[in-house]
Coordinates of N, CA, C and O in Angstrom, one line a residue:
X125 N -1.8 21.8 -79.5 CA -1.5 22.0 -77.9 C -2.1 20.3 -77.7 O -2.7 19.9 -77.7
X126 N -1.2 20.0 -77.2 CA -1.3 18.9 -75.8 C -2.6 19.5 -74.8 O -2.0 20.1 -74.1
X127 N -3.2 18.4 -74.7 CA -3.9 18.2 -73.0 C -3.8 17.1 -72.7 O -2.9 16.5 -72.9
X128 N -4.8 17.2 -71.4 CA -4.5 16.0 -70.5 C -4.2 16.9 -68.9 O -4.6 18.3 -69.1
X129 N -3.8 15.7 -68.1 CA -3.0 16.8 -67.3 C -2.0 16.6 -66.4 O -1.5 14.9 -67.0
X130 N -1.1 16.6 -65.6 CA 0.3 16.6 -65.0 C -0.3 16.9 -63.5 O -1.1 17.9 -63.0
X131 N -0.3 16.4 -62.4 CA 0.2 16.2 -60.3 C 1.7 16.1 -60.5 O 2.4 15.1 -60.9
X132 N 2.6 17.1 -59.6 CA 3.4 16.5 -59.7 C 3.2 16.6 -57.0 O 2.6 17.6 -56.8
X133 N 3.6 15.6 -57.0 CA 3.6 16.3 -55.1 C 4.7 15.8 -54.3 O 5.9 14.8 -55.5
X134 N 5.8 16.3 -54.0 CA 6.7 16.0 -53.3 C 7.3 16.4 -51.7 O 6.2 17.1 -51.1
X135 N 7.7 16.1 -51.5 CA 7.8 16.0 -49.5 C 6.5 15.6 -49.0 O 6.0 16.2 -48.6
X136 N 5.7 14.6 -49.6 CA 4.1 14.3 -49.5 C 4.5 13.0 -47.9 O 5.3 12.7 -47.4
X137 N 3.7 13.4 -47.4 CA 3.7 13.4 -45.9 C 1.8 12.6 -45.7 O 0.7 13.7 -45.3
X138 N 1.7 11.5 -45.1 CA 0.0 11.0 -45.0 C -0.3 10.4 -43.7 O 0.7 9.6 -43.5
X139 N -1.4 10.8 -42.8 CA -1.7 10.2 -41.6 C -2.9 9.2 -42.0 O -4.0 10.0 -42.9
X140 N -2.9 7.9 -42.0 CA -4.6 6.8 -42.2 C -4.0 5.5 -40.6 O -3.2 5.5 -40.4
X141 N -5.4 6.0 -40.2 CA -5.2 4.1 -38.9 C -4.2 4.9 -38.2 O -3.6 3.9 -38.1
X142 N -3.6 6.2 -38.6 CA -3.1 6.9 -36.3 C -1.7 6.0 -37.4 O -0.8 5.5 -36.1
X143 N -1.5 6.3 -38.7 CA -0.2 6.2 -38.9 C 0.5 7.0 -39.6 O -0.1 7.7 -40.7
X144 N 1.2 6.9 -39.2 CA 2.8 7.8 -40.5 C 3.3 8.2 -41.7 O 4.1 6.7 -41.2
X145 N 3.5 8.4 -43.0 CA 4.2 7.4 -44.5 C 4.9 8.7 -44.3 O 4.0 9.9 -44.3
X146 N 6.1 8.9 -44.0 CA 6.6 10.5 -44.7 C 7.6 10.5 -45.9 O 7.9 9.4 -46.7
X147 N 7.6 11.5 -46.7 CA 9.0 11.7 -47.9 C 8.6 11.0 -48.8 O 9.1 10.7 -49.8
X148 N 7.1 10.6 -48.7 CA 6.7 10.4 -50.1 C 7.2 11.8 -51.7 O 6.9 12.9 -51.4
X149 N 7.1 10.7 -52.8 CA 6.8 11.9 -53.8 C 7.0 11.0 -55.3 O 7.1 9.8 -55.3
X150 N 5.9 12.2 -56.3 CA 5.6 11.1 -57.7 C 4.5 12.6 -58.7 O 5.0 14.1 -57.8
X151 N 5.1 12.1 -59.4 CA 4.2 12.8 -61.0 C 4.0 11.8 -61.7 O 4.3 11.0 -62.0
X152 N 3.1 12.2 -62.1 CA 1.8 11.4 -62.6 C 1.5 12.5 -64.3 O 1.2 13.7 -63.7
X153 N 0.9 12.0 -64.9 CA 0.3 12.6 -66.0 C -0.9 11.9 -67.2 O -0.1 10.3 -66.7
X154 N -2.0 11.9 -66.8 CA -2.5 11.5 -68.8 C -2.3 12.7 -69.8 O -3.3 13.6 -69.7
X155 N -2.4 12.0 -70.6 CA -1.9 12.7 -72.1 C -4.0 12.6 -72.9 O -4.9 12.2 -71.9
X156 N -4.0 13.6 -74.2 CA -5.9 13.4 -74.4 C -5.9 12.3 -74.8 O -6.7 12.2 -75.5
X157 N -5.0 11.2 -75.0 CA -4.9 10.2 -75.6 C -5.1 8.8 -74.9 O -5.9 7.5 -74.7
X158 N -5.4 9.2 -73.5 CA -5.7 8.2 -72.1 C -4.5 7.8 -72.0 O -4.6 6.7 -70.8
X159 N -3.3 7.7 -72.0 CA -1.9 7.3 -71.6 C -1.8 7.6 -70.4 O -1.6 9.2 -70.6
X160 N -1.3 6.7 -69.7 CA -0.9 7.0 -68.5 C 0.9 7.3 -68.4 O 1.5 6.2 -68.8
X161 N 1.6 7.9 -67.9 CA 3.0 8.1 -67.4 C 2.9 8.4 -65.7 O 2.3 9.6 -65.7
X162 N 4.6 8.2 -65.0 CA 4.7 8.8 -64.2 C 6.1 8.2 -63.8 O 6.6 7.6 -64.5
X163 N 6.2 8.9 -62.6 CA 7.6 8.8 -61.4 C 7.2 8.9 -60.9 O 6.9 10.1 -59.9
X164 N 8.1 8.0 -60.0 CA 7.7 7.3 -59.1 C 9.1 7.7 -57.4 O 9.9 6.7 -57.6
X165 N 9.3 8.6 -57.2 CA 11.3 8.5 -56.1 C 10.9 7.7 -55.6 O 11.6 7.2 -54.8
X166 N 9.5 8.2 -54.5 CA 8.9 6.8 -53.7 C 8.0 6.5 -52.5 O 7.4 8.0 -52.9
X167 N 6.8 6.0 -52.8 CA 6.0 5.6 -52.6 C 5.8 4.4 -51.5 O 6.0 3.2 -51.6
X168 N 4.8 5.0 -50.7 CA 4.8 3.9 -49.7 C 3.2 3.5 -50.1 O 2.2 3.1 -50.0
X169 N 3.2 1.6 -50.1 CA 2.0 0.6 -50.8 C 1.2 1.5 -49.8 O -0.5 1.3 -49.8
X170 N 1.3 0.9 -48.8 CA -0.3 1.2 -47.4 C -0.4 2.7 -47.1 O -1.8 2.6 -47.5
X171 N -0.1 3.7 -48.0 CA -0.3 4.6 -47.7 C -1.9 4.9 -49.0 O -2.9 5.5 -49.1
X172 N -0.8 4.5 -50.6 CA -1.5 4.3 -51.6 C -2.7 3.7 -51.2 O -3.9 4.1 -51.6
X173 N -2.8 2.7 -50.3 CA -4.1 1.9 -49.9 C -5.6 3.1 -50.2 O -6.1 1.9 -48.9
X174 N -4.7 3.2 -48.3 CA -5.2 3.8 -47.8 C -6.0 4.2 -48.3 O -7.4 5.5 -47.9
X175 N -5.6 5.3 -49.7 CA -6.2 6.9 -50.1 C -6.7 6.1 -51.3 O -7.7 7.1 -51.9
X176 N -6.4 4.9 -51.7 CA -6.7 4.0 -53.2 C -8.8 4.9 -53.5 O -9.2 5.4 -54.5
X177 N -9.3 4.1 -52.3 CA -10.8 4.3 -52.2 C -11.3 5.9 -52.9 O -12.0 5.7 -53.0
X178 N -11.0 6.5 -52.5 CA -11.4 8.3 -53.1 C -10.5 8.2 -53.7 O -12.0 9.0 -54.7
X179 N -9.9 7.1 -55.1 CA -10.7 7.1 -56.3 C -11.1 6.3 -57.4 O -11.2 6.5 -58.7
X180 N -11.2 5.3 -56.8 CA -11.8 3.8 -57.1 C -12.8 4.0 -56.7 O -12.7 4.0 -55.4
X181 N -13.7 3.7 -57.7 CA -15.7 3.6 -57.5 C -15.8 2.3 -56.9 O -15.4 1.3 -56.8
X182 N -17.1 2.0 -56.1 CA -17.0 0.7 -55.9 C -17.3 -0.3 -56.9 O -16.8 -1.4 -56.7
X183 N -17.7 0.7 -57.8 CA -18.0 -0.3 -59.1 C -16.6 -0.7 -60.5 O -16.8 -1.6 -61.0
X184 N -15.8 -0.1 -60.0 CA -14.5 0.1 -61.2 C -14.0 -1.5 -60.2 O -13.8 -1.9 -59.7
X185 N -13.3 -2.1 -61.7 CA -13.2 -3.4 -61.7 C -11.5 -3.5 -60.7 O -11.1 -4.5 -61.1
X186 N -10.6 -3.3 -61.0 CA -9.5 -2.7 -59.9 C -10.3 -2.6 -58.4 O -9.0 -2.7 -58.1
X187 N -11.4 -2.5 -58.5 CA -11.8 -2.8 -57.0 C -11.1 -3.6 -55.6 O -10.4 -3.4 -54.3
X188 N -11.6 -4.2 -56.3 CA -11.2 -5.5 -55.9 C -8.8 -6.0 -55.0 O -9.1 -6.5 -54.0
X189 N -8.7 -4.9 -55.5 CA -7.1 -5.5 -55.4 C -7.1 -4.6 -54.3 O -6.4 -5.5 -53.7
X190 N -7.7 -4.1 -54.2 CA -7.8 -3.1 -52.5 C -7.4 -4.0 -51.5 O -6.9 -4.1 -50.6
X191 N -8.2 -5.4 -51.5 CA -7.9 -6.4 -50.2 C -7.1 -6.4 -50.1 O -7.0 -7.4 -49.3
X192 N -5.8 -6.5 -51.1 CA -4.8 -7.3 -51.1 C -4.0 -6.6 -49.9 O -3.1 -7.1 -49.5
X193 N -4.5 -5.5 -49.7 CA -3.8 -4.7 -48.8 C -2.0 -4.4 -49.0 O -1.8 -4.4 -47.9
X194 N -2.0 -4.3 -50.2 CA -0.7 -3.8 -50.7 C 0.4 -3.1 -48.9 O -0.5 -2.3 -48.5
X195 N 1.8 -3.7 -49.4 CA 2.6 -3.5 -48.5 C 4.0 -3.2 -49.6 O 4.2 -3.9 -50.2
X196 N 4.9 -2.5 -48.8 CA 6.3 -2.5 -49.0 C 6.2 -1.3 -49.7 O 5.4 0.2 -49.7
X197 N 7.6 -0.9 -50.2 CA 8.3 0.8 -50.7 C 8.2 0.6 -52.5 O 8.7 -0.3 -52.3
X198 N 8.0 1.4 -53.3 CA 8.0 1.7 -54.2 C 9.1 3.1 -54.4 O 9.3 3.9 -53.4
X199 N 10.5 2.7 -54.8 CA 11.7 3.4 -55.1 C 12.2 3.4 -56.8 O 12.3 2.7 -57.8
X200 N 12.4 5.6 -57.6 CA 13.1 5.4 -59.1 C 12.0 4.9 -59.3 O 12.8 3.9 -60.7
X201 N 10.9 4.6 -59.4 CA 10.2 3.6 -60.5 C 10.0 4.6 -61.5 O 9.2 5.5 -61.2
X202 N 9.3 4.4 -62.9 CA 8.7 5.1 -63.3 C 8.0 4.0 -64.7 O 7.6 2.6 -64.0
X203 N 7.6 5.0 -65.0 CA 6.2 3.6 -66.0 C 5.0 4.6 -67.2 O 5.5 5.3 -66.4
X204 N 4.8 3.5 -68.1 CA 3.5 4.2 -69.0 C 2.7 3.0 -69.5 O 3.6 1.7 -69.4
X205 N 1.7 3.8 -69.8 CA 0.8 2.7 -69.7 C -0.4 3.6 -70.4 O -1.0 4.5 -70.2
X206 N -0.3 2.7 -71.6 CA -0.8 2.8 -73.2 C -2.7 2.9 -72.2 O -3.2 1.5 -72.1
X207 N -3.5 4.0 -73.2 CA -4.9 3.9 -72.6 C -5.5 2.4 -73.6 O -4.6 1.7 -74.3
X208 N -6.3 1.5 -72.9 CA -6.6 0.6 -73.2 C -5.5 -0.5 -73.1 O -5.8 -1.8 -73.2
X209 N -4.5 -0.7 -71.8 CA -3.6 -1.2 -71.7 C -2.8 -2.3 -72.4 O -2.5 -3.2 -72.2
X210 N -2.9 -1.8 -73.5 CA -2.1 -3.0 -74.8 C -1.0 -2.4 -74.4 O -0.1 -3.7 -74.7
X211 N 0.4 -1.5 -74.2 CA 1.5 -1.7 -74.2 C 1.5 -1.1 -73.0 O 0.7 0.5 -72.1
X212 N 2.1 -1.1 -72.0 CA 3.3 0.0 -71.0 C 5.4 -0.3 -70.6 O 5.4 -1.8 -71.7
X213 N 5.3 -0.2 -69.9 CA 7.2 0.0 -69.6 C 6.8 0.2 -67.8 O 5.9 1.6 -67.2
X214 N 7.8 -0.2 -67.3 CA 8.2 0.5 -66.2 C 9.9 -0.1 -65.7 O 10.3 -0.9 -66.6
X215 N 10.3 0.2 -64.7 CA 11.4 -0.4 -64.2 C 11.6 0.7 -63.1 O 10.4 1.4 -62.5
X216 N 12.2 0.1 -62.2 CA 12.2 0.8 -60.8 C 12.5 -0.5 -59.4 O 12.9 -0.9 -59.9
X217 N 12.9 0.3 -58.5 CA 13.3 -0.6 -57.6 C 11.9 -0.7 -56.6 O 10.8 -0.3 -56.2
X218 N 12.0 -2.1 -55.7 CA 11.2 -2.3 -54.7 C 12.2 -2.7 -53.7 O 12.7 -3.7 -53.6
X219 N 10.7 -2.7 -51.9 CA 11.7 -3.2 -51.2 C 10.5 -3.5 -50.3 O 9.3 -3.0 -50.5
X220 N 10.5 -4.5 -49.1 CA 9.3 -5.1 -48.4 C 8.4 -5.5 -49.0 O 7.1 -5.3 -48.8
X221 N 8.0 -6.1 -50.1 CA 6.6 -5.9 -50.5 C 6.0 -7.2 -50.0 O 6.1 -8.2 -50.0
X222 N 4.7 -7.3 -50.4 CA 3.6 -8.0 -49.1 C 2.3 -8.1 -50.2 O 2.7 -6.5 -50.0
X223 N 1.4 -8.7 -48.9 CA 0.1 -8.8 -49.6 C -0.2 -9.3 -48.5 O 0.6 -10.3 -48.3
X224 N -2.0 -9.5 -48.3 CA -3.1 -9.9 -47.9 C -3.1 -11.3 -48.4 O -3.2 -11.1 -49.4
X225 N -3.5 -12.7 -48.0 CA -3.7 -13.7 -48.4 C -5.5 -12.5 -48.8 O -5.8 -12.2 -48.3
X226 N -6.0 -13.6 -50.8 CA -7.3 -12.9 -51.4 C -7.7 -13.9 -52.0 O -6.7 -14.2 -53.3
X227 N -9.0 -15.0 -52.2 CA -9.0 -16.0 -53.1 C -7.6 -16.8 -53.0 O -7.5 -17.5 -52.2
X228 N -7.3 -16.9 -54.1 CA -6.9 -17.4 -54.5 C -4.6 -17.2 -54.0 O -3.8 -18.1 -54.3
X229 N -4.9 -15.5 -54.2 CA -3.4 -15.3 -54.3 C -3.3 -15.6 -52.5 O -4.6 -14.6 -51.0
X230 N -1.9 -16.1 -52.5 CA -0.8 -16.3 -51.4 C -0.8 -14.5 -50.1 O -0.6 -13.6 -50.8
X231 N -0.5 -14.8 -48.7 CA 0.0 -13.5 -48.2 C 1.6 -13.6 -48.5 O 1.7 -15.1 -48.2
X232 N 2.2 -12.4 -48.8 CA 3.4 -12.6 -48.6 C 3.7 -11.2 -48.1 O 3.4 -10.3 -48.1
X233 N 5.2 -12.0 -47.2 CA 6.0 -10.5 -46.7 C 7.4 -10.6 -47.1 O 8.1 -11.4 -47.4
X234 N 8.0 -8.7 -47.4 CA 9.3 -9.0 -47.5 C 9.9 -9.7 -48.8 O 11.4 -9.5 -49.4
X235 N 9.1 -9.5 -50.2 CA 10.4 -8.8 -51.5 C 10.6 -8.3 -52.2 O 10.2 -7.0 -51.8
X236 N 12.0 -8.1 -52.2 CA 12.6 -6.8 -52.3 C 13.8 -7.4 -53.9 O 14.1 -8.1 -53.9
X237 N 14.0 -5.9 -54.6 CA 14.4 -6.3 -55.8 C 14.1 -5.2 -56.9 O 13.4 -4.3 -56.5
X238 N 14.0 -5.5 -58.2 CA 14.0 -4.5 -58.7 C 13.4 -5.3 -60.1 O 13.3 -6.3 -60.3
X239 N 12.6 -4.1 -61.5 CA 11.8 -4.2 -61.8 C 12.2 -3.7 -63.6 O 12.9 -2.7 -63.2
X240 N 12.6 -4.2 -64.9 CA 12.3 -3.4 -65.4 C 11.5 -4.1 -67.0 O 12.2 -5.3 -66.5
X241 N 10.8 -3.2 -67.4 CA 10.3 -4.3 -68.5 C 9.5 -3.5 -69.4 O 8.8 -2.5 -69.1
X242 N 8.9 -4.4 -69.8 CA 7.3 -4.4 -71.1 C 6.4 -4.8 -71.5 O 6.2 -5.7 -71.2
X243 N 5.4 -4.6 -72.4 CA 4.9 -5.6 -72.7 C 5.0 -6.9 -73.5 O 4.6 -8.0 -73.2
X244 N 5.9 -6.3 -74.5 CA 6.6 -7.4 -74.5 C 7.6 -8.5 -74.2 O 8.5 -9.4 -74.6
X245 N 9.2 -7.7 -73.1 CA 10.2 -8.7 -72.8 C 10.4 -7.9 -70.9 O 10.5 -6.5 -71.3
X246 N 10.8 -8.3 -70.8 CA 11.8 -8.1 -69.7 C 12.3 -8.6 -68.4 O 12.4 -10.0 -68.8
X247 N 12.7 -7.7 -66.9 CA 13.9 -8.5 -66.0 C 13.0 -8.7 -64.8 O 12.8 -7.0 -64.4
X248 N 13.1 -9.3 -64.1 CA 12.9 -8.9 -62.8 C 13.9 -9.7 -61.5 O 13.9 -10.6 -62.1
X249 N 14.1 -9.0 -61.0 CA 15.7 -9.1 -60.2 C 15.3 -9.4 -58.6 O 14.5 -8.8 -58.3
X250 N 15.7 -10.4 -57.9 CA 15.8 -10.3 -56.5 C 16.8 -10.3 -55.2 O 17.6 -10.6 -56.1
X251 N 16.7 -9.4 -54.4 CA 17.9 -8.8 -53.8 C 17.5 -9.7 -52.1 O 16.8 -8.7 -51.9
X252 N 16.1 -10.7 -51.8 CA 15.1 -10.7 -50.6 C 15.5 -11.3 -49.5 O 16.4 -12.6 -49.7
X253 N 15.8 -11.0 -48.7 CA 15.8 -11.3 -47.4 C 14.8 -11.4 -46.3 O 14.2 -11.1 -45.7
X254 N 14.9 -13.1 -46.2 CA 13.4 -13.2 -45.1 C 11.6 -13.7 -45.3 O 11.2 -12.5 -45.3
X255 N 11.5 -14.1 -46.6 CA 10.0 -13.9 -46.7 C 9.3 -15.2 -46.2 O 9.8 -15.9 -45.7
X256 N 8.1 -14.3 -46.3 CA 7.3 -15.3 -46.0 C 6.3 -15.4 -46.7 O 5.3 -14.8 -47.5
X257 N 6.0 -16.7 -47.0 CA 4.7 -17.1 -48.0 C 3.3 -18.1 -47.3 O 4.7 -19.4 -46.7
X258 N 2.4 -16.9 -47.1 CA 1.2 -17.9 -46.5 C 0.7 -18.5 -47.9 O -0.8 -17.9 -47.6
X259 N 0.7 -19.2 -48.0 CA -0.4 -19.9 -49.2 C -0.4 -21.9 -48.7 O -0.4 -22.9 -48.8
X260 N -2.1 -21.4 -47.4 CA -2.7 -22.5 -47.1 C -2.8 -24.0 -48.2 O -2.9 -25.1 -47.9
X261 N -3.2 -23.9 -49.2 CA -3.5 -24.6 -50.7 C -2.1 -25.3 -51.1 O -1.9 -26.2 -51.1
X262 N -0.6 -25.1 -50.9 CA 0.0 -25.6 -51.4 C 1.5 -25.4 -50.6 O 1.7 -26.9 -50.3
X263 N 1.2 -25.8 -49.0 CA 1.7 -26.0 -48.1 C 1.0 -25.4 -46.5 O 0.6 -25.1 -46.4
X264 N 1.7 -27.6 -46.2 CA 0.9 -26.6 -44.6 C 1.6 -25.7 -43.4 O 0.5 -25.1 -43.3
X265 N 2.5 -25.1 -44.0 CA 2.7 -24.1 -42.8 C 3.1 -22.7 -43.6 O 3.7 -23.1 -44.7
X266 N 3.4 -21.3 -42.8 CA 3.5 -21.2 -43.9 C 5.7 -21.2 -44.1 O 6.1 -21.3 -43.4
X267 N 6.0 -20.7 -44.9 CA 7.6 -21.1 -45.9 C 7.7 -19.7 -46.0 O 7.2 -18.8 -45.9
X268 N 9.0 -20.0 -45.2 CA 10.6 -18.6 -44.9 C 11.9 -19.4 -45.7 O 11.9 -20.2 -45.6
X269 N 11.3 -18.0 -46.7 CA 12.9 -18.2 -47.8 C 13.6 -17.4 -47.0 O 13.4 -15.9 -47.3
X270 N 14.8 -17.3 -46.5 CA 15.8 -16.7 -46.2 C 16.2 -16.1 -47.0 O 17.1 -15.0 -46.5
X271 N 16.3 -16.7 -48.1 CA 17.3 -15.6 -49.3 C 16.5 -16.0 -50.8 O 16.0 -16.9 -50.7
X272 N 16.3 -15.2 -51.0 CA 15.6 -15.4 -53.0 C 16.3 -14.3 -54.0 O 16.7 -12.8 -53.4
X273 N 17.4 -14.7 -54.9 CA 18.4 -13.7 -55.6 C 18.5 -14.2 -56.3 O 17.9 -15.7 -57.4
X274 N 18.5 -13.8 -57.8 CA 18.7 -13.6 -58.5 C 17.1 -13.0 -59.6 O 16.9 -12.1 -58.9
X275 N 17.5 -13.6 -61.1 CA 16.2 -13.1 -62.3 C 15.6 -14.1 -62.3 O 15.7 -15.3 -62.9
X276 N 14.2 -13.6 -63.0 CA 13.8 -14.1 -64.5 C 12.9 -12.9 -65.1 O 13.1 -12.1 -64.8
X277 N 13.7 -13.8 -66.3 CA 13.6 -13.4 -67.1 C 12.2 -13.5 -68.2 O 11.5 -14.7 -68.1
X278 N 11.0 -12.6 -68.9 CA 10.3 -13.2 -69.6 C 10.1 -11.9 -71.2 O 11.0 -10.7 -71.3
X279 N 9.5 -13.0 -72.1 CA 9.3 -12.3 -73.2 C 8.0 -12.9 -74.0 O 7.7 -14.1 -74.0
X280 N 7.4 -12.3 -74.3 CA 5.9 -12.4 -75.5 C 6.7 -13.0 -76.8 O 7.5 -12.3 -77.4
X281 N 5.3 -13.9 -77.2 CA 6.0 -14.8 -78.7 C 4.4 -13.9 -79.2 O 3.8 -14.2 -78.1
X282 N 4.3 -14.8 -79.9 CA 3.4 -15.3 -81.1 C 2.3 -16.2 -80.3 O 0.8 -15.2 -79.8
X283 N 2.3 -17.1 -79.8 CA 1.5 -17.7 -79.5 C 1.5 -18.2 -78.0 O 1.3 -18.7 -77.3
X284 N 3.0 -17.9 -77.2 CA 3.3 -17.4 -75.8 C 3.7 -16.7 -74.9 O 3.9 -15.8 -75.8
X285 N 3.9 -17.2 -73.8 CA 5.1 -16.4 -73.2 C 6.1 -17.1 -72.4 O 5.7 -18.6 -72.6
X286 N 7.2 -16.5 -72.3 CA 8.4 -17.5 -72.6 C 9.1 -16.8 -70.8 O 8.9 -15.8 -71.3
X287 N 9.3 -17.5 -70.0 CA 9.9 -17.1 -68.8 C 11.1 -17.8 -68.5 O 11.2 -19.1 -68.9
X288 N 12.5 -17.4 -68.2 CA 13.4 -18.2 -68.4 C 14.9 -17.0 -67.2 O 14.5 -16.7 -66.8
X289 N 15.5 -17.9 -66.3 CA 16.3 -17.8 -65.4 C 17.3 -18.5 -66.0 O 17.6 -19.5 -66.1
X290 N 18.7 -17.9 -65.2 CA 19.8 -18.5 -65.2 C 20.7 -18.6 -64.2 O 21.7 -18.9 -64.1
X291 N 20.5 -18.6 -63.2 CA 20.6 -18.0 -62.1 C 19.8 -17.8 -60.6 O 19.6 -16.7 -59.5
X292 N 18.9 -18.5 -60.9 CA 17.7 -17.9 -59.1 C 17.7 -19.0 -58.8 O 18.6 -19.8 -58.7
X293 N 18.2 -18.4 -57.3 CA 18.7 -19.7 -55.7 C 17.8 -18.7 -55.1 O 17.9 -17.1 -55.1
X294 N 17.4 -20.3 -53.9 CA 16.0 -20.1 -53.0 C 17.2 -20.7 -52.1 O 17.3 -21.9 -52.2
X295 N 17.1 -20.0 -51.0 CA 18.0 -20.3 -49.4 C 16.4 -20.6 -48.4 O 16.2 -19.4 -48.1
X296 N 15.6 -21.8 -47.5 CA 14.4 -21.5 -46.9 C 15.8 -22.5 -46.1 O 16.1 -23.7 -45.9
X297 N 15.3 -22.8 -44.6 CA 15.5 -24.1 -43.6 C 15.1 -25.2 -43.7 O 15.3 -26.0 -43.6
X298 N 13.5 -25.3 -45.2 CA 13.1 -26.2 -46.0 C 13.9 -27.3 -47.3 O 14.1 -28.3 -47.4
X299 N 14.2 -26.2 -48.4 CA 15.6 -26.3 -49.4 C 16.1 -25.6 -49.6 O 16.1 -24.1 -48.9
X300 N 17.1 -26.1 -50.5 CA 17.9 -24.7 -51.2 C 18.5 -25.1 -52.3 O 17.7 -26.1 -52.8
X301 N 18.3 -24.6 -53.4 CA 18.3 -24.5 -54.5 C 19.1 -23.1 -55.6 O 18.7 -22.0 -55.4
X302 N 19.5 -24.4 -56.5 CA 20.0 -22.7 -57.7 C 20.0 -23.5 -58.7 O 20.2 -24.3 -59.0
X303 N 18.8 -22.8 -59.8 CA 18.3 -22.7 -60.7 C 18.2 -22.1 -61.8 O 17.8 -20.9 -61.7
X304 N 18.6 -23.0 -63.2 CA 17.6 -22.9 -64.4 C 17.0 -23.4 -64.6 O 16.7 -24.3 -64.6
X305 N 16.0 -22.2 -65.5 CA 14.5 -23.1 -65.9 C 14.8 -21.9 -67.8 O 14.8 -20.8 -67.8
X306 N 14.0 -23.1 -68.5 CA 12.6 -21.6 -69.8 C 12.0 -22.6 -69.5 O 11.4 -23.8 -69.8
X307 N 10.5 -21.9 -69.4 CA 9.2 -22.5 -69.1 C 7.9 -21.2 -69.8 O 8.8 -20.8 -70.9
X308 N 7.6 -22.6 -70.9 CA 6.9 -22.1 -72.0 C 5.8 -22.1 -71.9 O 5.1 -23.3 -71.5
X309 N 4.7 -20.8 -71.7 CA 2.9 -20.4 -71.6 C 2.9 -20.6 -72.4 O 2.8 -19.2 -73.2
X310 N 1.1 -21.4 -73.2 CA 0.5 -20.7 -74.3 C -0.3 -19.9 -73.5 O -0.9 -19.4 -72.3
X311 N -0.3 -18.4 -74.7 CA -1.6 -17.8 -74.5 C -3.2 -18.0 -73.7 O -3.6 -17.7 -73.5
X312 N -3.0 -19.3 -74.7 CA -4.4 -19.0 -74.7 C -5.1 -20.8 -74.0 O -4.4 -21.4 -74.0

């Protein structure tokens, strides 16, 4: 008999810092091997960031991610994560993703699209408008991207990761591009 735990929540309404998030729905489970899986019909990341400190201890290695103050929504998201993070798989849609700046990570607002992939291969597709990127180490001013469309594929190889695209388009007041690329990044 399989052991572990499961939790399901629907029509979730959360209130934090005088803000209300409604219509959340998610299902999570962990099996006796420590593997996680879940389905998220709708989840507001700001609401999650407000309740996460209840479950993540001060010395937890992922605690620093809370400084990013994530925003946006996940919809129709499914995932699996093997204990030890050796294998994972995910797919779903995201809208208006963003985060605050922290260390070398720039502030980002307005990324929309979908993702499908695993630890060995996948694709992220963008369908975004009016993205803001605030990266003072890279740009003097906040970069505005009026449109980001297309996708990026990834594939893990024995000694490297391969990133590629055949249809990435960026339209901003400062530049426009339609780009195809192949990039190999060594693992070490």
